[in-house]
GROMACS .gro file of C-alpha atoms in nm:
model
  482
    1UNK     CA    1   2.806   0.695  -1.528
    2UNK     CA    2   3.016   1.003  -1.609
    3UNK     CA    3   2.913   1.163  -1.278
    4UNK     CA    4   3.017   0.850  -1.089
    5UNK     CA    5   3.359   0.847  -1.260
    6UNK     CA    6   3.410   1.214  -1.168
    7UNK     CA    7   3.318   1.137  -0.809
    8UNK     CA    8   3.565   0.847  -0.797
    9UNK     CA    9   3.841   1.072  -0.936
   10UNK     CA   10   3.781   1.336  -0.668
   11UNK     CA   11   3.788   1.076  -0.391
   12UNK     CA   12   4.112   0.927  -0.519
   13UNK     CA   13   4.271   1.271  -0.501
   14UNK     CA   14   4.148   1.309  -0.145
   15UNK     CA   15   4.257   0.964  -0.031
   16UNK     CA   16   4.505   0.969   0.253
   17UNK     CA   17   4.397   1.309   0.388
   18UNK     CA   18   4.187   1.177   0.675
   19UNK     CA   19   4.314   1.197   1.032
   20UNK     CA   20   4.202   1.046   1.363
   21UNK     CA   21   3.887   1.154   1.541
   22UNK     CA   22   3.883   1.422   1.811
   23UNK     CA   23   3.596   1.326   2.043
   24UNK     CA   24   3.590   1.675   2.193
   25UNK     CA   25   3.509   1.825   1.853
   26UNK     CA   26   3.285   1.588   1.655
   27UNK     CA   27   3.179   1.689   1.304
   28UNK     CA   28   2.874   1.530   1.142
   29UNK     CA   29   2.741   1.539   0.787
   30UNK     CA   30   2.375   1.440   0.755
   31UNK     CA   31   2.275   1.326   0.409
   32UNK     CA   32   1.998   1.527   0.245
   33UNK     CA   33   2.013   1.513  -0.131
   34UNK     CA   34   1.819   1.839  -0.137
   35UNK     CA   35   1.958   2.019   0.170
   36UNK     CA   36   1.727   2.270   0.335
   37UNK     CA   37   1.791   2.533   0.601
   38UNK     CA   38   1.765   2.407   0.958
   39UNK     CA   39   1.413   2.446   1.096
   40UNK     CA   40   1.295   2.254   1.403
   41UNK     CA   41   0.937   2.377   1.345
   42UNK     CA   42   0.902   2.224   0.996
   43UNK     CA   43   0.638   1.956   0.935
   44UNK     CA   44   0.754   1.709   0.827
   45UNK     CA   45   1.100   1.755   0.974
   46UNK     CA   46   1.388   1.724   0.726
   47UNK     CA   47   1.642   1.473   0.858
   48UNK     CA   48   1.904   1.726   0.969
   49UNK     CA   49   1.640   1.938   1.142
   50UNK     CA   50   1.506   1.626   1.315
   51UNK     CA   51   1.854   1.563   1.457
   52UNK     CA   52   1.870   1.925   1.571
   53UNK     CA   53   1.527   1.915   1.735
   54UNK     CA   54   1.603   1.584   1.906
   55UNK     CA   55   1.916   1.734   2.062
   56UNK     CA   56   1.784   2.076   2.165
   57UNK     CA   57   1.412   2.026   2.233
   58UNK     CA   58   1.357   1.701   2.422
   59UNK     CA   59   1.012   1.558   2.480
   60UNK     CA   60   0.872   1.373   2.779
   61UNK     CA   61   1.081   1.073   2.675
   62UNK     CA   62   1.360   1.015   2.427
   63UNK     CA   63   1.579   0.731   2.298
   64UNK     CA   64   1.907   0.620   2.448
   65UNK     CA   65   2.215   0.535   2.240
   66UNK     CA   66   2.081   0.182   2.178
   67UNK     CA   67   1.738   0.301   2.059
   68UNK     CA   68   1.551   0.219   2.381
   69UNK     CA   69   1.292   0.455   2.531
   70UNK     CA   70   1.463   0.663   2.800
   71UNK     CA   71   1.379   0.958   3.029
   72UNK     CA   72   1.360   1.302   2.872
   73UNK     CA   73   1.172   1.584   3.044
   74UNK     CA   74   1.015   1.310   3.257
   75UNK     CA   75   1.236   1.099   3.481
   76UNK     CA   76   0.969   0.833   3.540
   77UNK     CA   77   0.614   0.740   3.443
   78UNK     CA   78   0.334   0.496   3.517
   79UNK     CA   79   0.047   0.353   3.311
   80UNK     CA   80  -0.291   0.290   3.474
   81UNK     CA   81  -0.428  -0.064   3.474
   82UNK     CA   82  -0.687   0.014   3.206
   83UNK     CA   83  -0.417   0.161   2.978
   84UNK     CA   84  -0.610   0.486   2.940
   85UNK     CA   85  -0.374   0.712   3.131
   86UNK     CA   86   0.002   0.776   3.123
   87UNK     CA   87   0.128   0.983   3.418
   88UNK     CA   88   0.472   1.145   3.390
   89UNK     CA   89   0.679   1.302   3.670
   90UNK     CA   90   0.903   1.576   3.532
   91UNK     CA   91   1.269   1.631   3.603
   92UNK     CA   92   1.374   1.959   3.755
   93UNK     CA   93   1.508   2.134   3.447
   94UNK     CA   94   1.502   2.465   3.264
   95UNK     CA   95   1.438   2.597   2.917
   96UNK     CA   96   1.743   2.730   2.739
   97UNK     CA   97   1.640   3.083   2.841
   98UNK     CA   98   1.682   2.983   3.208
   99UNK     CA   99   1.313   2.960   3.299
  100UNK     CA  100   1.210   2.650   3.493
  101UNK     CA  101   1.003   2.390   3.308
  102UNK     CA  102   0.657   2.340   3.463
  103UNK     CA  103   0.376   2.093   3.403
  104UNK     CA  104   0.162   2.378   3.267
  105UNK     CA  105   0.433   2.452   3.008
  106UNK     CA  106   0.462   2.089   2.905
  107UNK     CA  107   0.087   2.024   2.886
  108UNK     CA  108   0.022   2.336   2.680
  109UNK     CA  109   0.315   2.286   2.445
  110UNK     CA  110   0.245   1.915   2.393
  111UNK     CA  111  -0.121   1.989   2.321
  112UNK     CA  112  -0.019   2.246   2.060
  113UNK     CA  113   0.240   2.013   1.910
  114UNK     CA  114  -0.013   1.731   1.882
  115UNK     CA  115  -0.246   1.964   1.688
  116UNK     CA  116   0.040   2.052   1.452
  117UNK     CA  117   0.141   1.688   1.400
  118UNK     CA  118  -0.217   1.582   1.328
  119UNK     CA  119  -0.150   1.728   0.981
  120UNK     CA  120   0.121   1.471   0.914
  121UNK     CA  121   0.214   1.107   0.945
  122UNK     CA  122   0.114   1.070   1.312
  123UNK     CA  123  -0.249   1.169   1.254
  124UNK     CA  124  -0.409   0.826   1.298
  125UNK     CA  125  -0.236   0.752   1.629
  126UNK     CA  126  -0.279   1.104   1.766
  127UNK     CA  127  -0.656   1.077   1.720
  128UNK     CA  128  -0.654   0.837   2.018
  129UNK     CA  129  -0.518   1.103   2.256
  130UNK     CA  130  -0.802   1.268   2.448
  131UNK     CA  131  -0.611   1.545   2.624
  132UNK     CA  132  -0.294   1.640   2.809
  133UNK     CA  133  -0.349   1.759   3.165
  134UNK     CA  134  -0.112   1.935   3.409
  135UNK     CA  135  -0.169   1.784   3.754
  136UNK     CA  136   0.083   1.955   3.983
  137UNK     CA  137   0.397   2.158   3.926
  138UNK     CA  138   0.585   1.845   3.820
  139UNK     CA  139   0.324   1.593   3.699
  140UNK     CA  140   0.162   1.567   3.355
  141UNK     CA  141  -0.108   1.318   3.251
  142UNK     CA  142  -0.194   1.203   2.900
  143UNK     CA  143  -0.549   1.069   2.883
  144UNK     CA  144  -0.647   0.836   2.602
  145UNK     CA  145  -0.970   0.730   2.435
  146UNK     CA  146  -0.839   0.372   2.408
  147UNK     CA  147  -0.525   0.187   2.525
  148UNK     CA  148  -0.219   0.289   2.325
  149UNK     CA  149   0.062   0.042   2.400
  150UNK     CA  150   0.312   0.214   2.169
  151UNK     CA  151   0.262   0.569   2.298
  152UNK     CA  152   0.610   0.598   2.449
  153UNK     CA  153   0.778   0.497   2.123
  154UNK     CA  154   0.588   0.772   1.945
  155UNK     CA  155   0.659   1.038   2.209
  156UNK     CA  156   1.031   0.959   2.189
  157UNK     CA  157   1.043   1.064   1.823
  158UNK     CA  158   1.224   1.398   1.764
  159UNK     CA  159   0.897   1.542   1.628
  160UNK     CA  160   0.758   1.545   1.984
  161UNK     CA  161   1.042   1.749   2.131
  162UNK     CA  162   0.905   2.061   2.300
  163UNK     CA  163   1.020   2.418   2.249
  164UNK     CA  164   0.892   2.733   2.424
  165UNK     CA  165   0.923   3.061   2.233
  166UNK     CA  166   1.201   2.908   2.028
  167UNK     CA  167   1.385   2.772   2.332
  168UNK     CA  168   1.412   2.400   2.397
  169UNK     CA  169   1.522   2.231   2.718
  170UNK     CA  170   1.831   2.061   2.588
  171UNK     CA  171   2.011   1.846   2.658
  172UNK     CA  172   2.213   2.051   2.408
  173UNK     CA  173   2.215   2.413   2.304
  174UNK     CA  174   2.281   2.514   1.943
  175UNK     CA  175   2.450   2.808   1.778
  176UNK     CA  176   2.446   2.883   1.406
  177UNK     CA  177   2.790   2.857   1.249
  178UNK     CA  178   2.769   2.954   0.882
  179UNK     CA  179   2.559   2.686   0.712
  180UNK     CA  180   2.615   2.451   1.008
  181UNK     CA  181   2.490   2.426   1.366
  182UNK     CA  182   2.730   2.382   1.657
  183UNK     CA  183   2.591   2.213   1.968
  184UNK     CA  184   2.714   2.181   2.326
  185UNK     CA  185   2.574   1.997   2.626
  186UNK     CA  186   2.433   2.242   2.880
  187UNK     CA  187   2.361   2.255   3.248
  188UNK     CA  188   2.279   2.526   3.503
  189UNK     CA  189   2.467   2.657   3.804
  190UNK     CA  190   2.314   2.724   4.145
  191UNK     CA  191   2.192   3.064   4.029
  192UNK     CA  192   2.013   2.918   3.726
  193UNK     CA  193   2.267   3.049   3.476
  194UNK     CA  194   2.349   2.838   3.170
  195UNK     CA  195   2.676   2.649   3.171
  196UNK     CA  196   2.790   2.508   2.836
  197UNK     CA  197   3.044   2.227   2.821
  198UNK     CA  198   3.351   2.291   2.601
  199UNK     CA  199   3.303   1.981   2.381
  200UNK     CA  200   3.117   2.048   2.055
  201UNK     CA  201   2.918   1.855   1.796
  202UNK     CA  202   2.885   2.036   1.463
  203UNK     CA  203   2.622   1.924   1.211
  204UNK     CA  204   2.548   2.021   0.854
  205UNK     CA  205   2.340   1.871   0.575
  206UNK     CA  206   2.473   1.788   0.233
  207UNK     CA  207   2.423   1.549  -0.061
  208UNK     CA  208   2.575   1.203  -0.016
  209UNK     CA  209   2.861   1.262  -0.260
  210UNK     CA  210   2.973   1.580  -0.080
  211UNK     CA  211   2.930   1.422   0.264
  212UNK     CA  212   3.152   1.128   0.170
  213UNK     CA  213   3.410   1.356   0.006
  214UNK     CA  214   3.431   1.556   0.331
  215UNK     CA  215   3.467   1.236   0.529
  216UNK     CA  216   3.750   1.110   0.307
  217UNK     CA  217   3.922   1.449   0.333
  218UNK     CA  218   3.902   1.440   0.713
  219UNK     CA  219   3.655   1.729   0.739
  220UNK     CA  220   3.391   1.518   0.916
  221UNK     CA  221   3.391   1.225   1.155
  222UNK     CA  222   3.046   1.083   1.089
  223UNK     CA  223   2.810   1.059   0.792
  224UNK     CA  224   2.447   0.994   0.887
  225UNK     CA  225   2.131   0.920   0.690
  226UNK     CA  226   2.259   0.674   0.429
  227UNK     CA  227   1.998   0.494   0.219
  228UNK     CA  228   2.007   0.235  -0.058
  229UNK     CA  229   2.019   0.488  -0.344
  230UNK     CA  230   2.353   0.625  -0.226
  231UNK     CA  231   2.512   0.300  -0.113
  232UNK     CA  232   2.714   0.247  -0.437
  233UNK     CA  233   2.906   0.566  -0.352
  234UNK     CA  234   3.067   0.383  -0.060
  235UNK     CA  235   3.238   0.140  -0.293
  236UNK     CA  236   3.343   0.425  -0.521
  237UNK     CA  237   3.485   0.606  -0.219
  238UNK     CA  238   3.665   0.287  -0.107
  239UNK     CA  239   3.535   0.330   0.248
  240UNK     CA  240   3.677   0.065   0.480
  241UNK     CA  241   3.409  -0.194   0.561
  242UNK     CA  242   3.480  -0.154   0.933
  243UNK     CA  243   3.373   0.211   0.914
  244UNK     CA  244   3.032   0.132   0.757
  245UNK     CA  245   2.753   0.075   1.009
  246UNK     CA  246   2.413  -0.074   0.925
  247UNK     CA  247   2.106  -0.022   1.143
  248UNK     CA  248   1.867  -0.321   1.156
  249UNK     CA  249   1.559  -0.102   1.118
  250UNK     CA  250   1.207  -0.238   1.059
  251UNK     CA  251   0.975  -0.069   0.813
  252UNK     CA  252   0.853  -0.087   0.456
  253UNK     CA  253   1.065  -0.121   0.142
  254UNK     CA  254   0.866  -0.221  -0.162
  255UNK     CA  255   0.636  -0.115  -0.443
  256UNK     CA  256   0.302   0.056  -0.383
  257UNK     CA  257   0.042   0.069  -0.660
  258UNK     CA  258  -0.091   0.425  -0.659
  259UNK     CA  259  -0.289   0.440  -0.985
  260UNK     CA  260  -0.553   0.204  -1.115
  261UNK     CA  261  -0.641   0.212  -1.483
  262UNK     CA  262  -0.764  -0.093  -1.672
  263UNK     CA  263  -0.449  -0.299  -1.625
  264UNK     CA  264  -0.346  -0.233  -1.264
  265UNK     CA  265  -0.707  -0.243  -1.140
  266UNK     CA  266  -0.688  -0.618  -1.190
  267UNK     CA  267  -0.567  -0.802  -0.879
  268UNK     CA  268  -0.440  -1.087  -1.100
  269UNK     CA  269  -0.215  -0.845  -1.290
  270UNK     CA  270  -0.076  -0.696  -0.970
  271UNK     CA  271  -0.016  -1.050  -0.848
  272UNK     CA  272   0.174  -1.128  -1.167
  273UNK     CA  273   0.408  -0.832  -1.107
  274UNK     CA  274   0.475  -0.952  -0.753
  275UNK     CA  275   0.551  -1.304  -0.875
  276UNK     CA  276   0.803  -1.185  -1.132
  277UNK     CA  277   1.041  -1.004  -0.895
  278UNK     CA  278   1.351  -1.204  -0.809
  279UNK     CA  279   1.420  -1.057  -0.467
  280UNK     CA  280   1.743  -1.246  -0.385
  281UNK     CA  281   1.896  -1.150  -0.719
  282UNK     CA  282   1.785  -0.788  -0.687
  283UNK     CA  283   1.936  -0.751  -0.341
  284UNK     CA  284   2.251  -0.943  -0.437
  285UNK     CA  285   2.318  -0.670  -0.695
  286UNK     CA  286   2.400  -0.442  -0.400
  287UNK     CA  287   2.623  -0.698  -0.223
  288UNK     CA  288   2.495  -0.605   0.124
  289UNK     CA  289   2.476  -0.888   0.376
  290UNK     CA  290   2.258  -0.678   0.609
  291UNK     CA  291   1.985  -0.639   0.346
  292UNK     CA  292   1.728  -0.917   0.373
  293UNK     CA  293   1.423  -0.986   0.161
  294UNK     CA  294   1.074  -0.935   0.301
  295UNK     CA  295   0.772  -1.142   0.202
  296UNK     CA  296   0.499  -0.999   0.424
  297UNK     CA  297   0.353  -0.652   0.481
  298UNK     CA  298   0.428  -0.663   0.855
  299UNK     CA  299   0.759  -0.818   0.972
  300UNK     CA  300   0.692  -1.176   1.075
  301UNK     CA  301   0.893  -1.137   1.398
  302UNK     CA  302   0.714  -0.821   1.513
  303UNK     CA  303   0.581  -0.853   1.871
  304UNK     CA  304   0.201  -0.886   1.903
  305UNK     CA  305   0.162  -0.978   1.536
  306UNK     CA  306  -0.057  -1.283   1.485
  307UNK     CA  307   0.071  -1.519   1.217
  308UNK     CA  308  -0.108  -1.529   0.882
  309UNK     CA  309  -0.019  -1.736   0.573
  310UNK     CA  310   0.235  -1.580   0.338
  311UNK     CA  311   0.110  -1.446   0.003
  312UNK     CA  312   0.054  -1.709  -0.264
  313UNK     CA  313   0.312  -1.545  -0.493
  314UNK     CA  314   0.590  -1.657  -0.257
  315UNK     CA  315   0.528  -2.021  -0.345
  316UNK     CA  316   0.737  -2.200  -0.605
  317UNK     CA  317   1.063  -2.131  -0.785
  318UNK     CA  318   1.113  -1.803  -0.970
  319UNK     CA  319   1.098  -1.963  -1.319
  320UNK     CA  320   0.764  -2.132  -1.243
  321UNK     CA  321   0.626  -1.809  -1.094
  322UNK     CA  322   0.730  -1.609  -1.398
  323UNK     CA  323   0.575  -1.861  -1.635
  324UNK     CA  324   0.244  -1.828  -1.451
  325UNK     CA  325   0.273  -1.449  -1.445
  326UNK     CA  326   0.352  -1.433  -1.817
  327UNK     CA  327   0.040  -1.635  -1.901
  328UNK     CA  328  -0.166  -1.392  -1.693
  329UNK     CA  329  -0.029  -1.091  -1.882
  330UNK     CA  330  -0.074  -1.256  -2.223
  331UNK     CA  331  -0.433  -1.349  -2.140
  332UNK     CA  332  -0.513  -0.992  -2.039
  333UNK     CA  333  -0.348  -0.844  -2.350
  334UNK     CA  334  -0.536  -1.087  -2.578
  335UNK     CA  335  -0.861  -0.944  -2.442
  336UNK     CA  336  -0.765  -0.580  -2.386
  337UNK     CA  337  -0.466  -0.493  -2.604
  338UNK     CA  338  -0.103  -0.419  -2.527
  339UNK     CA  339  -0.014  -0.276  -2.187
  340UNK     CA  340   0.156   0.062  -2.196
  341UNK     CA  341   0.487   0.103  -2.014
  342UNK     CA  342   0.432   0.122  -1.639
  343UNK     CA  343   0.580   0.432  -1.473
  344UNK     CA  344   0.776   0.355  -1.156
  345UNK     CA  345   0.878   0.641  -0.926
  346UNK     CA  346   1.224   0.585  -0.778
  347UNK     CA  347   1.470   0.810  -0.595
  348UNK     CA  348   1.763   0.962  -0.779
  349UNK     CA  349   2.103   0.808  -0.721
  350UNK     CA  350   2.316   0.523  -0.847
  351UNK     CA  351   2.136   0.276  -0.623
  352UNK     CA  352   1.808   0.373  -0.786
  353UNK     CA  353   1.961   0.294  -1.125
  354UNK     CA  354   2.074  -0.051  -1.013
  355UNK     CA  355   1.733  -0.120  -0.859
  356UNK     CA  356   1.552  -0.015  -1.177
  357UNK     CA  357   1.781  -0.219  -1.402
  358UNK     CA  358   1.697  -0.535  -1.208
  359UNK     CA  359   1.328  -0.450  -1.195
  360UNK     CA  360   1.321  -0.379  -1.567
  361UNK     CA  361   1.470  -0.721  -1.640
  362UNK     CA  362   1.220  -0.889  -1.407
  363UNK     CA  363   0.926  -0.719  -1.579
  364UNK     CA  364   1.061  -0.798  -1.926
  365UNK     CA  365   1.061  -1.166  -1.832
  366UNK     CA  366   0.678  -1.157  -1.821
  367UNK     CA  367   0.629  -0.926  -2.117
  368UNK     CA  368   0.593  -0.588  -1.941
  369UNK     CA  369   0.778  -0.265  -2.009
  370UNK     CA  370   0.858  -0.014  -1.736
  371UNK     CA  371   1.001   0.336  -1.727
  372UNK     CA  372   1.171   0.517  -1.442
  373UNK     CA  373   1.039   0.855  -1.328
  374UNK     CA  374   1.101   1.080  -1.030
  375UNK     CA  375   0.851   1.104  -0.746
  376UNK     CA  376   0.724   1.445  -0.863
  377UNK     CA  377   0.617   1.306  -1.202
  378UNK     CA  378   0.295   1.112  -1.276
  379UNK     CA  379   0.346   0.744  -1.196
  380UNK     CA  380   0.164   0.414  -1.151
  381UNK     CA  381   0.392   0.248  -0.897
  382UNK     CA  382   0.598   0.411  -0.622
  383UNK     CA  383   0.889   0.277  -0.420
  384UNK     CA  384   0.811   0.309  -0.049
  385UNK     CA  385   1.122   0.325   0.172
  386UNK     CA  386   1.024   0.413   0.531
  387UNK     CA  387   1.142   0.311   0.875
  388UNK     CA  388   0.869   0.231   1.127
  389UNK     CA  389   0.794   0.490   1.395
  390UNK     CA  390   0.638   0.225   1.618
  391UNK     CA  391   0.652  -0.149   1.678
  392UNK     CA  392   0.281  -0.179   1.597
  393UNK     CA  393   0.134  -0.361   1.296
  394UNK     CA  394  -0.102  -0.063   1.264
  395UNK     CA  395   0.185   0.159   1.149
  396UNK     CA  396   0.246  -0.061   0.844
  397UNK     CA  397  -0.117  -0.059   0.739
  398UNK     CA  398  -0.143   0.318   0.779
  399UNK     CA  399   0.119   0.353   0.503
  400UNK     CA  400  -0.105   0.155   0.265
  401UNK     CA  401  -0.443   0.306   0.348
  402UNK     CA  402  -0.698   0.467   0.117
  403UNK     CA  403  -0.547   0.806   0.200
  404UNK     CA  404  -0.235   0.720  -0.005
  405UNK     CA  405  -0.360   0.504  -0.294
  406UNK     CA  406  -0.675   0.449  -0.499
  407UNK     CA  407  -0.594   0.078  -0.492
  408UNK     CA  408  -0.680   0.010  -0.130
  409UNK     CA  409  -0.919  -0.161   0.109
  410UNK     CA  410  -1.172   0.041   0.303
  411UNK     CA  411  -1.245  -0.274   0.504
  412UNK     CA  412  -0.880  -0.288   0.612
  413UNK     CA  413  -0.890   0.081   0.709
  414UNK     CA  414  -1.202   0.016   0.916
  415UNK     CA  415  -1.040  -0.280   1.092
  416UNK     CA  416  -0.730  -0.075   1.178
  417UNK     CA  417  -0.949   0.198   1.326
  418UNK     CA  418  -1.145  -0.058   1.530
  419UNK     CA  419  -0.817  -0.209   1.648
  420UNK     CA  420  -0.700   0.129   1.776
  421UNK     CA  421  -1.022   0.169   1.970
  422UNK     CA  422  -1.012  -0.187   2.112
  423UNK     CA  423  -1.006  -0.218   2.490
  424UNK     CA  424  -0.770  -0.516   2.509
  425UNK     CA  425  -0.437  -0.611   2.353
  426UNK     CA  426  -0.587  -0.943   2.239
  427UNK     CA  427  -0.873  -0.776   2.053
  428UNK     CA  428  -0.635  -0.524   1.899
  429UNK     CA  429  -0.404  -0.798   1.772
  430UNK     CA  430  -0.692  -0.998   1.625
  431UNK     CA  431  -0.836  -0.699   1.437
  432UNK     CA  432  -0.494  -0.598   1.304
  433UNK     CA  433  -0.435  -0.954   1.185
  434UNK     CA  434  -0.762  -0.940   0.990
  435UNK     CA  435  -0.664  -0.604   0.841
  436UNK     CA  436  -0.322  -0.737   0.735
  437UNK     CA  437  -0.481  -1.041   0.571
  438UNK     CA  438  -0.726  -0.813   0.387
  439UNK     CA  439  -0.448  -0.586   0.259
  440UNK     CA  440  -0.229  -0.879   0.163
  441UNK     CA  441  -0.517  -1.019  -0.043
  442UNK     CA  442  -0.558  -0.679  -0.212
  443UNK     CA  443  -0.200  -0.690  -0.347
  444UNK     CA  444  -0.171  -0.311  -0.334
  445UNK     CA  445   0.187  -0.336  -0.202
  446UNK     CA  446   0.473  -0.568  -0.296
  447UNK     CA  447   0.721  -0.612  -0.008
  448UNK     CA  448   1.081  -0.653  -0.122
  449UNK     CA  449   1.316  -0.603   0.174
  450UNK     CA  450   1.370  -0.427   0.504
  451UNK     CA  451   1.470  -0.060   0.474
  452UNK     CA  452   1.845  -0.011   0.438
  453UNK     CA  453   2.001   0.254   0.664
  454UNK     CA  454   2.374   0.308   0.696
  455UNK     CA  455   2.623   0.551   0.840
  456UNK     CA  456   2.998   0.594   0.820
  457UNK     CA  457   3.188   0.654   1.144
  458UNK     CA  458   3.556   0.724   1.187
  459UNK     CA  459   3.737   0.464   1.401
  460UNK     CA  460   3.761   0.582   1.761
  461UNK     CA  461   3.439   0.788   1.753
  462UNK     CA  462   3.260   0.739   2.085
  463UNK     CA  463   2.883   0.723   2.138
  464UNK     CA  464   2.782   0.596   1.796
  465UNK     CA  465   2.596   0.264   1.827
  466UNK     CA  466   2.400   0.080   1.556
  467UNK     CA  467   2.045   0.024   1.675
  468UNK     CA  468   1.699  -0.080   1.561
  469UNK     CA  469   1.572   0.279   1.544
  470UNK     CA  470   1.831   0.413   1.305
  471UNK     CA  471   1.871   0.720   1.529
  472UNK     CA  472   2.211   0.818   1.669
  473UNK     CA  473   2.134   1.112   1.895
  474UNK     CA  474   2.387   1.391   1.898
  475UNK     CA  475   2.410   1.419   2.278
  476UNK     CA  476   2.585   1.080   2.293
  477UNK     CA  477   2.852   1.153   2.033
  478UNK     CA  478   3.207   1.186   2.161
  479UNK     CA  479   3.114   1.022   2.491
  480UNK     CA  480   3.153   0.673   2.629
  481UNK     CA  481   2.795   0.543   2.667
  482UNK     CA  482   2.890   0.207   2.821
   0.00000   0.00000   0.00000
């Protein structure tokens, strides 16, 4: 609490220093509570580096300001009737060193990038790609082992931006400026020489408290990358509500059981924990209208998701659920002895403290003790807070597979794999529905809400639009995108 009071004091001293936004010179702070040097080759990409890669090393496709798939290196594409081939026609463009981009470049670089990304979170989906083939000087084909309806969404992620010998193809070009990076939109003249526009976007990464202090002082125009753990700082900073933007992002926000042991190996005990959580009261503690509770593993309104019954723990009023859960815990302890305190890994930050306080009270209501630890310490339960890379139910089940927890379902993993290899959308949807039902029955994950993502934008800043991706690409900032 002392740190929060100090932060409030600093912000009060800075209040009134902010000025209007200059759209020709936009300054952005990207929240990273452990800032790292910019590196567009890192796997996984830190958030600030992801923004940098997305601006300077575009892929075949990208996102527009509203989060929709848009042309990148390719200006158009077609999908064959069997869904096994995506054919892209490239724009006429150049790498930042002036050399023209060819299909051979793109095919080779994308093949190499796919091999690199197979080590990370895209591995399961990338296994479906057979090969990338250059067809002519301006055509590239991606051949698949099975239909992949969400391929474009994946390729639009900043991770799939392509760079040749350290040079991307824009649409921006970056220059190091102390601990920041300054970017300008680029084009080429008739002789192929680079022409940089005078307007600049400068980005740097910093902890949330420093980012908000800079914003209040007028040293930045936009703060990106806000999450639930830092949200209480907005109230302390007295940020005007009209300057806070929420992105309606889908994904997972809830508790994953990562260790078994005698107590948590019991499905009934995991069910009791799920029943005890008062989601509306927990979320109300943050006073965020945009934060809604979640009751299913996969969002119920997700396209191509087949409906399955909600988990049984959602039935009944909270008092009745807790009474049932408490009897379950007491029965287990009568046979096995007292349960040790469960270790829950949560992020640092004032929001994490609020979340834990509510969770602790919920668990106490059924006779369980919990302790808060950081993610790098041994733990039994982990908070998962991830936005979805794709609009596919398969993405959600990948996050809960046997590769991430000992409490898992190999049958569900098998069904997800079979779904990816299915030849029709109908078969894929049916298999994924079975996998979701299997995982839901396992109770290895307790959904709580949708992920919370926020940013703070100075009034008058152009090109910043809340969207369902949570990405606000730098090339649109300072420009009218309507």
